XYZ file of N, CA and C in Angstrom:
843
model
N -9.987 -4.186 13.607
C -10.667 -4.283 12.326
C -9.763 -5.268 11.391
N -10.119 -6.270 10.612
C -9.450 -7.123 9.908
C -8.843 -6.299 8.654
N -7.664 -6.737 8.148
C -7.085 -5.916 7.072
C -7.892 -5.953 5.698
N -8.819 -7.014 5.612
C -9.574 -7.035 4.385
C -11.111 -6.982 4.801
N -11.989 -6.458 3.830
C -13.411 -6.465 3.999
C -13.931 -6.821 2.619
N -15.118 -7.530 2.601
C -15.728 -8.046 1.386
C -16.640 -6.963 1.067
N -16.952 -6.920 -0.368
C -17.878 -5.939 -0.908
C -19.359 -6.090 -0.200
N -19.677 -7.382 0.089
C -20.881 -7.529 0.771
C -20.975 -6.936 2.095
N -19.829 -7.056 2.874
C -19.768 -6.524 4.285
C -19.624 -4.874 4.126
N -19.019 -4.342 3.162
C -18.848 -2.941 2.945
C -20.293 -2.393 2.719
N -21.036 -3.133 1.681
C -22.369 -2.562 1.415
C -23.235 -2.634 2.551
N -23.123 -3.621 3.467
C -24.030 -3.606 4.655
C -23.551 -2.506 5.582
N -22.321 -2.299 5.758
C -21.837 -1.146 6.663
C -22.259 0.214 6.185
N -22.372 0.535 4.935
C -22.856 1.748 4.297
C -24.258 1.887 4.330
N -25.022 0.716 4.498
C -26.490 0.833 4.721
C -26.891 1.006 6.111
N -25.957 0.933 6.913
C -26.230 1.058 8.413
C -26.410 2.492 8.912
N -26.526 2.734 10.237
C -26.701 3.984 10.848
C -25.650 4.927 10.322
N -25.896 6.195 10.057
C -25.046 7.258 9.432
C -23.903 7.228 10.492
N -23.912 7.199 11.636
C -22.822 7.440 12.496
C -21.756 6.228 12.621
N -22.232 5.108 12.087
C -21.430 3.917 12.112
C -20.844 3.566 10.715
N -21.200 4.354 9.783
C -20.660 3.986 8.376
C -19.193 4.329 8.324
N -18.505 3.418 7.580
C -17.017 3.883 7.370
C -16.779 4.881 6.416
N -15.702 5.609 6.599
C -15.151 6.506 5.572
C -14.552 5.706 4.457
N -14.906 5.880 3.268
C -14.295 5.105 2.117
C -13.392 5.909 1.280
N -12.307 5.580 1.168
C -11.317 6.189 0.325
C -11.106 5.617 -1.019
N -11.247 6.362 -2.147
C -11.061 5.864 -3.480
C -9.562 6.244 -3.815
N -8.700 5.292 -3.876
C -7.286 5.694 -4.158
C -6.833 5.138 -5.432
N -7.677 5.212 -6.461
C -7.299 4.644 -7.800
C -6.115 5.485 -8.257
N -5.028 4.749 -8.885
C -3.941 5.423 -9.389
C -3.217 4.595 -10.392
N -2.583 5.142 -11.460
C -1.949 4.420 -12.384
C -0.651 5.311 -12.758
N 0.457 4.578 -12.893
C 1.659 5.165 -13.155
C 1.695 5.940 -14.533
N 1.126 5.225 -15.449
C 1.020 5.802 -16.817
C -0.558 6.440 -17.260
N -1.324 6.596 -16.225
C -2.497 7.264 -16.501
C -3.472 6.252 -16.993
N -4.905 6.618 -17.256
C -5.341 8.069 -17.044
C -5.420 8.373 -15.322
N -5.455 9.583 -14.972
C -5.522 9.881 -13.532
C -6.669 9.287 -12.925
N -6.393 8.835 -11.637
C -7.495 8.153 -10.787
C -8.675 9.201 -10.516
N -8.342 10.520 -10.577
C -9.556 11.353 -10.286
C -10.487 11.382 -11.522
N -10.074 11.023 -12.702
C -11.040 10.838 -13.710
C -11.851 9.648 -13.574
N -11.262 8.572 -13.127
C -12.116 7.306 -12.889
C -13.164 7.596 -11.911
N -12.696 8.408 -10.837
C -13.550 8.736 -9.655
C -14.918 9.375 -10.204
N -14.542 10.545 -11.026
C -15.785 11.223 -11.553
C -16.655 10.338 -12.454
N -16.059 9.395 -13.147
C -16.940 8.544 -14.049
C -17.772 7.513 -13.118
N -17.383 7.272 -11.857
C -18.209 6.396 -11.007
C -17.203 5.813 -9.976
N -17.903 5.851 -8.692
C -17.146 5.314 -7.463
C -18.160 4.840 -6.524
N -17.694 4.248 -5.516
C -18.533 3.711 -4.379
C -19.266 4.996 -3.687
N -20.615 4.762 -3.635
C -21.216 6.082 -3.105
C -20.783 6.484 -1.725
N -20.450 7.888 -1.623
C -19.894 8.478 -0.529
C -18.327 8.361 -0.456
N -17.833 7.620 -1.331
C -16.243 7.561 -1.267
C -15.686 8.882 -1.605
N -14.526 9.184 -0.945
C -13.783 10.456 -1.044
C -12.550 10.053 -1.801
N -12.207 10.828 -2.908
C -10.898 10.445 -3.667
C -9.746 11.044 -2.933
N -8.684 10.155 -2.874
C -7.515 10.454 -2.136
C -6.241 10.222 -3.042
N -5.599 11.215 -3.569
C -4.671 10.939 -4.625
C -3.329 10.502 -3.997
N -2.854 9.475 -4.632
C -1.613 8.878 -4.051
C -0.480 9.920 -3.907
N -0.255 10.724 -4.996
C 0.855 11.652 -5.044
C 0.652 12.809 -4.155
N -0.503 13.342 -3.947
C -0.700 14.532 -3.107
C -1.127 14.116 -1.675
N -1.760 13.113 -1.334
C -2.210 12.686 -0.101
C -1.468 11.530 0.620
N -1.156 10.460 -0.177
C -0.610 9.317 0.471
C 0.853 9.265 0.425
N 1.427 10.424 -0.080
C 2.903 10.534 -0.280
C 3.330 11.969 -0.144
N 4.485 12.213 0.339
C 5.075 13.496 0.202
C 5.685 13.900 -1.096
N 6.285 15.159 -1.143
C 6.965 15.515 -2.374
C 8.141 14.682 -2.744
N 8.252 14.240 -3.990
C 9.467 13.359 -4.400
C 10.724 14.231 -4.222
N 11.812 13.527 -4.053
C 13.126 14.225 -3.766
C 14.161 13.236 -3.184
N 14.751 13.626 -2.295
C 16.017 12.905 -1.616
C 15.368 11.754 -0.929
N 14.045 11.736 -0.524
C 13.541 10.567 0.326
C 12.986 9.559 -0.650
N 13.009 9.744 -1.987
C 12.426 8.925 -2.928
C 11.224 9.369 -3.701
N 10.587 8.628 -4.463
C 9.565 9.053 -5.347
C 8.248 9.160 -4.659
N 7.950 8.350 -3.598
C 6.917 8.509 -2.784
C 7.181 8.434 -1.360
N 7.877 9.367 -0.855
C 8.265 9.442 0.545
C 6.974 9.514 1.415
N 7.081 9.320 2.695
C 6.029 9.460 3.700
C 5.523 10.930 3.621
N 4.216 11.287 3.709
C 3.928 12.596 3.805
C 4.169 13.093 5.230
N 4.150 14.546 5.139
C 4.440 15.287 6.450
C 3.237 14.943 7.341
N 3.469 14.496 8.562
C 2.303 14.203 9.535
C 1.216 15.377 9.594
N 1.632 16.556 9.653
C 0.597 17.636 9.736
C -0.238 17.653 8.376
N 0.470 17.591 7.202
C -0.284 17.523 5.931
C -1.170 16.384 5.895
N -0.782 15.274 6.206
C -1.489 13.972 6.276
C -2.825 14.168 7.161
N -2.668 14.747 8.373
C -3.644 14.855 9.272
C -4.799 15.826 8.701
N -4.324 16.948 8.023
C -5.200 17.893 7.375
C -6.048 17.167 6.304
N -5.464 16.438 5.546
C -5.946 15.626 4.354
C -6.875 14.667 4.740
N -6.662 13.926 5.793
C -7.406 12.860 6.303
C -8.637 13.350 7.040
N -8.417 14.441 7.858
C -9.636 15.121 8.460
C -10.518 15.593 7.230
N -10.104 16.086 6.252
C -10.762 16.739 5.127
C -11.612 15.620 4.551
N -11.010 14.470 4.471
C -11.813 13.173 4.007
C -12.779 12.645 5.071
N -12.913 13.205 6.178
C -13.799 12.809 7.189
C -13.413 11.738 8.104
N -12.092 11.446 8.098
C -11.675 10.337 8.992
C -11.668 10.797 10.397
N -12.360 9.975 11.299
C -12.572 10.319 12.752
C -11.715 9.353 13.510
N -11.365 9.716 14.672
C -10.644 8.824 15.674
C -11.559 7.669 15.964
N -10.991 6.571 15.895
C -11.845 5.371 16.205
C -12.823 4.842 15.309
N -12.968 5.552 14.264
C -14.111 5.142 13.229
C -13.508 4.398 12.043
N -14.179 3.503 11.430
C -13.600 2.734 10.442
C -13.383 3.213 9.075
N -12.284 2.973 8.421
C -11.865 3.355 7.107
C -11.840 2.330 6.122
N -12.266 2.287 4.959
C -12.035 1.283 3.932
C -11.364 2.017 2.737
N -10.323 1.376 2.127
C -9.686 1.891 0.889
C -9.787 1.021 -0.169
N -9.887 1.481 -1.324
C -10.084 0.647 -2.533
C -9.319 1.169 -3.779
N -8.753 0.369 -4.532
C -8.236 0.791 -5.912
C -8.929 0.009 -7.016
N -8.476 0.088 -8.242
C -9.088 -0.756 -9.219
C -8.091 -1.484 -10.002
N -7.064 -1.902 -9.157
C -5.980 -2.739 -9.938
C -5.688 -3.987 -8.999
N -4.499 -4.103 -8.256
C -4.096 -5.312 -7.682
C -4.160 -5.033 -6.136
N -4.811 -4.042 -5.712
C -4.857 -3.670 -4.209
C -3.689 -3.072 -3.654
N -2.547 -2.768 -4.401
C -1.327 -2.371 -3.813
C -1.491 -0.880 -3.421
N -2.158 -0.025 -4.002
C -2.467 1.312 -3.708
C -3.377 1.457 -2.478
N -4.451 0.592 -2.549
C -5.212 0.531 -1.196
C -4.371 0.051 -0.131
N -3.446 -0.839 -0.393
C -2.606 -1.268 0.740
C -1.753 -0.139 1.165
N -1.364 0.647 0.459
C -0.519 1.916 0.814
C -1.453 2.717 1.780
N -2.680 2.972 1.410
C -3.553 3.733 2.333
C -3.803 3.032 3.657
N -3.916 1.748 3.703
C -4.016 0.939 4.716
C -2.852 1.002 5.722
N -1.602 0.927 5.014
C -0.372 0.922 5.766
C -0.285 2.312 6.379
N -0.434 3.449 5.709
C -0.270 4.742 6.037
C -1.226 5.071 7.175
N -2.487 4.766 7.150
C -3.313 5.024 8.400
C -2.834 4.232 9.582
N -2.393 2.897 9.382
C -1.908 2.278 10.423
C -0.689 2.840 11.155
N 0.374 3.403 10.206
C 1.457 4.058 10.566
C 1.114 5.361 11.397
N -0.060 6.046 10.989
C -0.447 7.239 11.569
C -1.232 7.009 13.014
N -1.315 5.740 13.255
C -1.934 5.411 14.573
C -3.391 5.020 14.524
N -3.993 4.929 13.272
C -5.276 4.566 13.192
C -5.522 2.996 12.799
N -5.989 2.381 13.619
C -6.014 0.859 13.466
C -7.263 0.334 12.657
N -8.374 1.204 12.763
C -9.547 0.806 12.152
C -9.565 1.088 10.630
N -8.939 0.248 9.944
C -8.789 0.455 8.464
C -8.522 -0.892 7.743
N -9.300 -1.042 6.582
C -9.243 -2.246 5.816
C -9.164 -1.793 4.410
N -8.670 -3.002 3.650
C -8.732 -2.833 2.151
C -9.921 -3.543 1.611
N -10.580 -3.024 0.609
C -11.608 -3.725 -0.114
C -11.230 -4.864 -0.940
N -11.511 -6.100 -0.466
C -11.100 -7.223 -1.306
C -11.693 -7.182 -2.843
N -10.775 -7.223 -3.730
C -11.006 -7.184 -5.048
C -11.229 -5.791 -5.695
N -11.321 -4.778 -4.789
C -11.460 -3.353 -5.241
C -12.686 -3.042 -6.021
N -12.511 -1.937 -6.808
C -13.732 -1.369 -7.434
C -14.326 -2.465 -8.330
N -13.507 -3.281 -9.017
C -14.069 -4.323 -10.055
C -14.917 -5.275 -9.280
N -14.597 -5.568 -8.146
C -15.447 -6.532 -7.362
C -16.736 -5.909 -6.876
N -16.568 -4.658 -6.506
C -17.761 -3.810 -6.238
C -18.870 -3.746 -7.147
N -18.389 -3.458 -8.448
C -19.270 -3.378 -9.664
C -19.779 -4.732 -9.956
N -18.846 -5.791 -10.001
C -19.322 -7.045 -10.393
C -20.291 -7.611 -9.418
N -20.307 -7.199 -8.233
C -21.342 -7.761 -7.327
C -22.598 -6.976 -7.427
N -22.764 -6.065 -8.372
C -23.991 -5.523 -8.564
C -24.345 -4.208 -7.562
N -23.318 -3.794 -6.882
C -23.536 -2.725 -5.918
C -23.593 -1.382 -6.554
N -24.279 -0.519 -6.000
C -24.475 0.810 -6.738
C -23.320 1.559 -6.763
N -23.197 2.579 -7.722
C -22.145 3.456 -7.866
C -22.710 4.935 -8.060
N -21.888 5.806 -7.879
C -22.220 7.196 -7.907
C -21.311 8.026 -8.712
N -21.785 9.068 -9.220
C -20.974 10.112 -9.847
C -20.799 11.455 -9.114
N -21.531 11.438 -8.021
C -21.760 12.720 -7.121
C -20.278 12.733 -6.293
N -19.819 13.798 -6.219
C -18.667 14.004 -5.427
C -18.961 13.998 -3.986
N -18.196 13.400 -2.987
C -18.581 13.306 -1.675
C -18.200 14.615 -0.939
N -19.034 14.979 0.043
C -18.922 16.187 0.831
C -18.961 15.724 2.230
N -17.896 15.199 2.689
C -17.873 14.564 4.113
C -17.909 15.718 5.222
N -18.310 15.459 6.309
C -18.175 16.272 7.507
C -16.782 16.033 7.951
N -16.115 17.207 8.242
C -14.663 17.085 8.676
C -14.526 16.147 9.920
N -13.397 15.415 9.804
C -12.957 14.433 10.842
C -12.089 15.031 11.907
N -11.627 14.243 12.894
C -11.050 14.738 13.917
C -9.697 13.930 14.350
N -9.342 13.228 13.226
C -8.136 12.224 13.484
C -6.865 13.000 14.031
N -6.290 12.618 14.961
C -4.917 13.055 15.263
C -3.853 12.067 14.725
N -3.047 12.440 13.786
C -1.955 11.529 13.319
C -0.796 11.542 14.279
N -0.490 10.275 14.579
C 0.528 9.952 15.542
C 1.454 8.873 14.920
N 2.565 9.468 14.253
C 3.395 8.439 13.386
C 4.005 7.479 14.413
N 4.345 6.252 13.739
C 5.040 5.241 14.607
C 4.180 4.032 14.744
N 2.926 3.935 14.197
C 2.151 2.753 14.454
C 2.763 1.589 13.591
N 3.451 1.743 12.598
C 3.978 0.688 11.843
C 5.518 0.862 11.636
N 6.338 -0.190 11.639
C 7.779 -0.002 11.692
C 8.285 0.495 10.216
N 9.094 1.445 10.322
C 9.798 2.017 9.076
C 11.296 1.771 9.072
N 11.757 1.192 8.009
C 13.143 0.913 7.900
C 13.893 2.200 7.070
N 15.098 2.553 7.461
C 15.879 3.331 6.588
C 16.823 2.455 5.741
N 17.715 3.048 5.011
C 18.509 2.334 4.025
C 19.518 1.307 4.895
N 19.972 1.921 5.864
C 21.052 0.926 6.605
C 20.215 -0.195 7.290
N 18.973 0.070 7.809
C 18.393 -1.016 8.466
C 17.821 -2.140 7.519
N 17.468 -1.526 6.238
C 17.121 -2.418 5.161
C 18.219 -3.418 4.728
N 19.501 -2.801 4.658
C 20.640 -3.560 4.288
C 20.850 -4.552 5.365
N 20.749 -4.187 6.678
C 21.022 -5.190 7.777
C 20.064 -6.290 7.790
N 18.769 -5.912 7.372
C 17.738 -6.964 7.280
C 17.955 -7.959 6.321
N 18.466 -7.417 5.125
C 18.800 -8.255 4.066
C 19.912 -9.283 4.365
N 20.624 -8.852 5.259
C 21.793 -9.669 5.742
C 21.414 -10.605 6.806
N 20.625 -10.217 7.775
C 20.490 -10.989 9.064
C 18.975 -11.522 9.265
N 18.176 -10.990 8.352
C 16.816 -11.488 8.299
C 16.334 -11.949 7.075
N 15.169 -11.282 6.605
C 14.633 -11.545 5.328
C 13.976 -10.241 4.870
N 14.540 -9.709 3.816
C 14.140 -8.556 2.977
C 13.480 -8.760 1.757
N 12.288 -8.549 1.528
C 11.600 -8.888 0.297
C 11.496 -7.757 -0.700
N 11.815 -8.098 -1.886
C 11.677 -6.991 -2.956
C 10.458 -7.252 -3.736
N 9.560 -6.294 -3.761
C 8.119 -6.534 -4.380
C 8.092 -6.263 -5.802
N 9.144 -5.796 -6.383
C 9.128 -5.401 -7.719
C 9.070 -6.752 -8.631
N 8.707 -6.419 -9.988
C 8.720 -7.481 -10.923
C 10.122 -7.974 -11.224
N 10.144 -9.204 -11.532
C 11.502 -9.885 -11.667
C 12.481 -9.294 -12.551
N 12.031 -8.726 -13.521
C 13.135 -7.959 -14.472
C 13.744 -6.767 -13.834
N 12.967 -6.248 -12.979
C 13.568 -5.091 -12.292
C 14.566 -5.463 -11.219
N 14.056 -6.555 -10.529
C 14.865 -7.131 -9.403
C 16.223 -7.586 -9.952
N 16.195 -8.290 -11.182
C 17.519 -8.845 -11.682
C 18.323 -7.727 -12.327
N 17.793 -6.606 -12.520
C 18.511 -5.545 -13.230
C 18.373 -5.510 -14.733
N 17.569 -6.461 -15.218
C 17.410 -6.547 -16.665
C 16.922 -5.240 -17.277
N 16.002 -4.534 -16.509
C 15.431 -3.313 -16.914
C 15.216 -2.416 -15.682
N 15.259 -1.176 -15.768
C 15.021 -0.210 -14.821
C 14.387 1.084 -15.483
N 13.066 1.036 -15.698
C 12.474 2.181 -16.432
C 12.307 3.492 -15.545
N 12.448 3.463 -14.373
C 12.023 4.672 -13.605
C 13.182 5.254 -12.725
N 14.024 4.374 -12.058
C 14.867 4.910 -11.013
C 16.375 4.906 -11.710
N 17.326 5.598 -10.938
C 18.577 5.832 -11.438
C 19.483 4.715 -11.819
N 19.367 3.587 -11.097
C 20.305 2.540 -11.349
C 19.351 1.216 -11.350
N 19.873 0.118 -12.006
C 19.122 -1.051 -11.987
C 19.753 -2.064 -10.902
N 19.007 -3.110 -10.632
C 19.315 -4.036 -9.568
C 18.553 -4.141 -8.316
N 19.190 -4.755 -7.267
C 18.448 -4.852 -6.075
C 19.403 -4.804 -4.802
N 18.773 -4.588 -3.662
C 19.656 -4.519 -2.490
C 20.290 -5.950 -2.337
N 21.665 -5.908 -2.106
C 22.289 -7.223 -1.943
C 21.629 -8.012 -0.780
N 21.315 -9.196 -0.986
C 20.709 -10.109 -0.039
C 19.231 -10.170 -0.081
N 18.505 -9.208 -0.772
C 17.010 -9.202 -0.732
C 16.564 -10.274 -1.684
N 15.479 -10.753 -1.373
C 14.704 -11.895 -2.044
C 13.620 -11.388 -2.921
N 13.439 -11.850 -4.100
C 12.436 -11.237 -4.923
C 11.032 -11.925 -4.520
N 10.008 -10.960 -4.378
C 8.682 -11.422 -4.022
C 7.706 -10.467 -4.670
N 7.505 -10.656 -5.962
C 6.676 -9.807 -6.614
C 5.306 -9.662 -6.131
N 4.907 -8.464 -5.980
C 3.661 -8.163 -5.248
C 2.476 -8.727 -6.054
N 2.506 -8.857 -7.282
C 1.421 -9.535 -8.071
C 1.057 -10.910 -7.623
N 1.919 -11.538 -6.935
C 1.571 -12.915 -6.262
C 0.622 -12.916 -5.176
N 0.339 -11.726 -4.631
C -0.560 -11.732 -3.489
C -2.055 -11.829 -3.837
N -2.438 -11.545 -5.153
C -3.813 -11.606 -5.448
C -3.946 -12.538 -6.730
N -5.263 -12.927 -6.821
C -5.446 -13.848 -7.938
C -5.852 -13.137 -9.291
N -6.338 -13.704 -10.353
C -6.482 -13.062 -11.588
C -7.701 -12.083 -11.594
N -8.529 -12.134 -10.441
C -9.659 -11.279 -10.306
C -9.353 -10.076 -9.381
N -8.091 -10.181 -8.851
C -7.714 -8.949 -8.102
C -7.969 -9.272 -6.519
N -8.550 -10.459 -6.263
C -8.959 -10.750 -4.838
C -7.687 -11.441 -4.158
N -7.530 -10.945 -2.920
C -6.360 -11.533 -2.088
C -6.451 -12.973 -1.915
N -5.295 -13.573 -2.023
C -5.210 -15.065 -1.737
C -5.432 -15.226 -0.276
N -5.913 -16.594 0.021
C -6.198 -16.877 1.384
C -4.885 -16.751 2.381
N -5.172 -16.587 3.552
C -4.095 -16.702 4.584
C -3.117 -17.940 4.371
N -3.673 -19.017 4.234
C -2.944 -20.263 4.093
C -2.042 -20.264 2.761
N -2.603 -19.627 1.721
C -1.872 -19.587 0.424
C -0.708 -18.578 0.623
N -1.010 -17.514 1.219
C -0.036 -16.473 1.468
C 1.098 -16.936 2.354
N 0.636 -17.768 3.450
C 1.711 -18.352 4.356
C 2.646 -19.290 3.651
N 2.062 -20.130 2.791
C 2.872 -21.070 1.963
C 3.775 -20.344 0.989
N 3.246 -19.131 0.445
C 4.131 -18.463 -0.510
C 5.348 -17.804 0.231
N 5.078 -17.340 1.458
C 6.257 -16.712 2.246
C 7.104 -17.791 2.618
N 6.648 -18.908 3.195
C 7.514 -19.973 3.470
C 8.349 -20.474 2.423
N 7.799 -20.454 1.127
C 8.636 -20.857 -0.128
C 9.757 -19.880 -0.351
N 9.521 -18.610 0.107
C 10.535 -17.578 -0.086
C 11.618 -17.492 0.954
N 11.315 -18.495 1.984
C 12.421 -18.601 2.932
C 12.089 -17.958 4.254
N 10.856 -17.545 4.524
C 10.615 -16.893 5.807
C 10.339 -18.013 6.797
N 11.097 -17.800 7.882
C 11.009 -18.790 9.142
C 10.145 -18.179 10.185
N 9.466 -18.916 11.030
C 8.674 -18.402 12.114
C 9.606 -17.466 13.032
N 9.067 -16.311 13.401
C 9.752 -15.394 14.334
C 10.851 -14.559 13.750
N 11.276 -14.890 12.273
C 12.318 -14.255 11.758
C 11.977 -12.798 11.414
N 12.846 -11.881 11.616
C 12.562 -10.433 11.266
C 12.451 -10.361 9.824
N 11.448 -9.616 9.363
C 11.204 -9.564 7.789
C 10.736 -8.135 7.458
N 11.111 -7.684 6.449
C 10.656 -6.357 5.826
C 10.431 -6.367 4.428
N 10.046 -5.330 3.748
C 9.779 -5.120 2.376
C 10.224 -3.812 1.931
N 10.437 -3.907 0.487
C 10.695 -2.668 -0.183
C 10.251 -2.958 -1.685
N 10.189 -1.711 -2.558
C 9.700 -1.982 -3.876
C 10.543 -0.845 -4.625
N 9.739 -0.267 -5.599
C 10.354 0.897 -6.362
C 10.207 2.154 -5.627
N 9.161 2.495 -4.905
C 8.910 3.704 -4.229
C 8.198 3.699 -2.891
N 8.022 2.386 -2.441
C 7.439 2.212 -1.157
C 5.919 2.035 -1.167
N 5.293 1.852 -2.376
C 3.930 1.653 -2.530
C 3.447 0.238 -2.522
N 3.991 -0.369 -3.618
C 3.663 -1.843 -3.680
C 4.105 -2.643 -2.646
N 5.282 -2.249 -1.937
C 5.792 -3.007 -0.725
C 4.858 -3.062 0.460
N 3.892 -2.048 0.372
C 2.839 -1.976 1.426
C 2.095 -3.259 1.357
N 1.776 -3.683 0.044
C 0.961 -4.844 -0.096
C 1.762 -6.070 0.497
N 2.932 -6.122 0.495
C 3.742 -7.171 1.143
C 3.545 -7.179 2.566
N 3.567 -6.047 3.140
C 3.325 -5.926 4.621
C 1.879 -6.420 5.011
N 0.933 -5.943 4.128
C -0.468 -6.427 4.376
C -0.480 -8.011 4.196
N 0.069 -8.538 3.106
C -0.001 -9.891 2.820
C 0.666 -10.768 3.958
N 1.782 -10.219 4.524
C 2.463 -10.818 5.749
C 1.561 -10.869 6.780
N 0.794 -9.769 7.131
C -0.043 -9.761 8.176
C -1.205 -10.860 8.058
N -1.742 -10.910 6.876
C -2.824 -11.934 6.599
C -2.216 -13.353 6.900
N -0.918 -13.478 6.416
C -0.268 -14.767 6.666
C 0.123 -15.167 7.907
N -0.001 -14.296 9.005
C 0.273 -14.525 10.234
C 1.630 -13.981 10.688
N 2.105 -12.948 9.860
C 3.501 -12.422 10.277
C 3.399 -10.795 10.358
N 2.605 -10.504 11.411
C 2.403 -8.960 11.511
C 3.707 -8.308 11.926
N 3.725 -6.862 11.766
C 4.716 -6.142 12.081
C 5.967 -5.975 11.182
N 5.819 -6.354 10.030
C 6.844 -6.343 8.991
C 7.303 -4.915 8.831
N 8.549 -4.725 8.628
C 9.146 -3.304 8.350
C 8.960 -2.994 7.049
N 8.916 -1.673 6.718
C 8.712 -1.191 5.291
C 9.864 -0.046 5.079
N 10.606 -0.459 4.012
C 11.582 0.718 3.697
C 10.816 1.534 2.782
N 10.539 2.719 3.388
C 9.588 3.619 2.720
C 10.200 4.308 1.504
N 11.431 4.576 1.534
C 12.187 5.072 0.384
C 12.480 4.150 -0.655
N 12.544 2.919 -0.424
C 12.679 1.798 -1.350
C 13.813 1.923 -2.383
N 13.617 1.385 -3.571
C 14.721 1.454 -4.486
C 15.013 2.853 -4.962
N 13.845 3.735 -5.047
C 14.013 5.118 -5.623
C 14.973 5.823 -4.533
N 15.072 5.530 -3.393
C 15.921 6.174 -2.410
C 17.237 5.575 -2.487
N 17.293 4.210 -2.303
C 18.563 3.446 -2.292
C 19.440 3.838 -3.513
N 18.837 3.784 -4.745
C 19.681 3.892 -5.983
C 20.001 5.355 -6.195
N 19.498 6.248 -5.338
C 20.044 7.614 -5.592
C 21.554 7.749 -5.090
N 21.882 7.055 -4.250
C 23.262 7.130 -3.731
C 24.159 6.178 -4.315
N 25.115 6.754 -5.127
C 25.999 5.792 -5.908
C 26.908 5.076 -4.957
N 26.995 5.415 -3.635
C 27.870 4.543 -2.788
C 27.188 3.293 -2.286
N 25.996 3.171 -2.383
C 25.311 2.066 -2.020
C 25.255 0.950 -3.071
N 25.627 -0.317 -2.758
C 25.969 -1.439 -3.688
C 24.468 -1.723 -4.410
N 24.478 -2.236 -5.580
C 23.440 -2.945 -6.212
C 23.725 -4.290 -6.729
N 23.145 -5.254 -6.410
C 23.167 -6.594 -6.835
C 22.339 -6.833 -8.155
N 22.894 -7.534 -9.038
C 21.951 -8.044 -10.280
C 21.976 -9.441 -10.368
N 20.980 -9.884 -11.354
C 20.912 -11.312 -11.482
C 19.734 -11.875 -10.580
N 19.530 -13.199 -10.778
C 18.471 -13.875 -10.047
C 18.632 -14.161 -8.681
N 19.933 -14.231 -8.242
C 20.349 -14.550 -6.871
C 20.266 -13.366 -5.936
N 20.053 -13.442 -4.627
C 20.112 -12.372 -3.800
C 21.409 -11.679 -3.771
N 22.454 -12.205 -3.944
C 23.710 -11.536 -4.037
C 24.463 -11.337 -2.607
């Protein structure tokens, strides 16, 4: 399954035979609210199941960072409750820049489920296309997915530091956080020494649709990525960096590593260095 699906193709799939319809996950989330569950109740793609970032797509915050990977058993339970079946397609959408949907895409891939895509343009594109919406909560039949972690490469702090030195480590945060000008959430400001700033907002256009593979490939080439070079990504808490991994796959660079703990994990340890300023350091 390709990483992206259009609203037209999703509508056609949802109109097909019941046994072939994808599970649709509504993963709308905002750091400053309102809660995504409220938006879901106001309207969603018919049949979509709401999956909360904090409760389903991440574990409890703590030593592992603000959005650590969930416990595999808990993830399996929640995905089965959402109706996810082995070998059956899943589509995730949000209503912003696609980064939370990319987290769902990455997490399912990490869990060993390859049949997953992000809705291009998200909920805004769905409604703009005149497709139907529903306020009825979904009641899916339980799924049977077995979570098998390891389907996507995960970096720890030492591996991220080594990649910044010997390959290309992309920092997906906005530039003021990368430079250390501001840090509104995590313990310290700055970035991992050697990391290159690649704000996740550059992956989509003003309408929230993903840029073409050619445009993304050019973007990563401009950031210094060479063919065959090892590459990975991090952000504040491992969510928006998932969109970097997806964008790299679209651009022809599959298998990028994700530092799941990201800056929220790195900055907890005062012994880890922090670079500031516009240069990688």
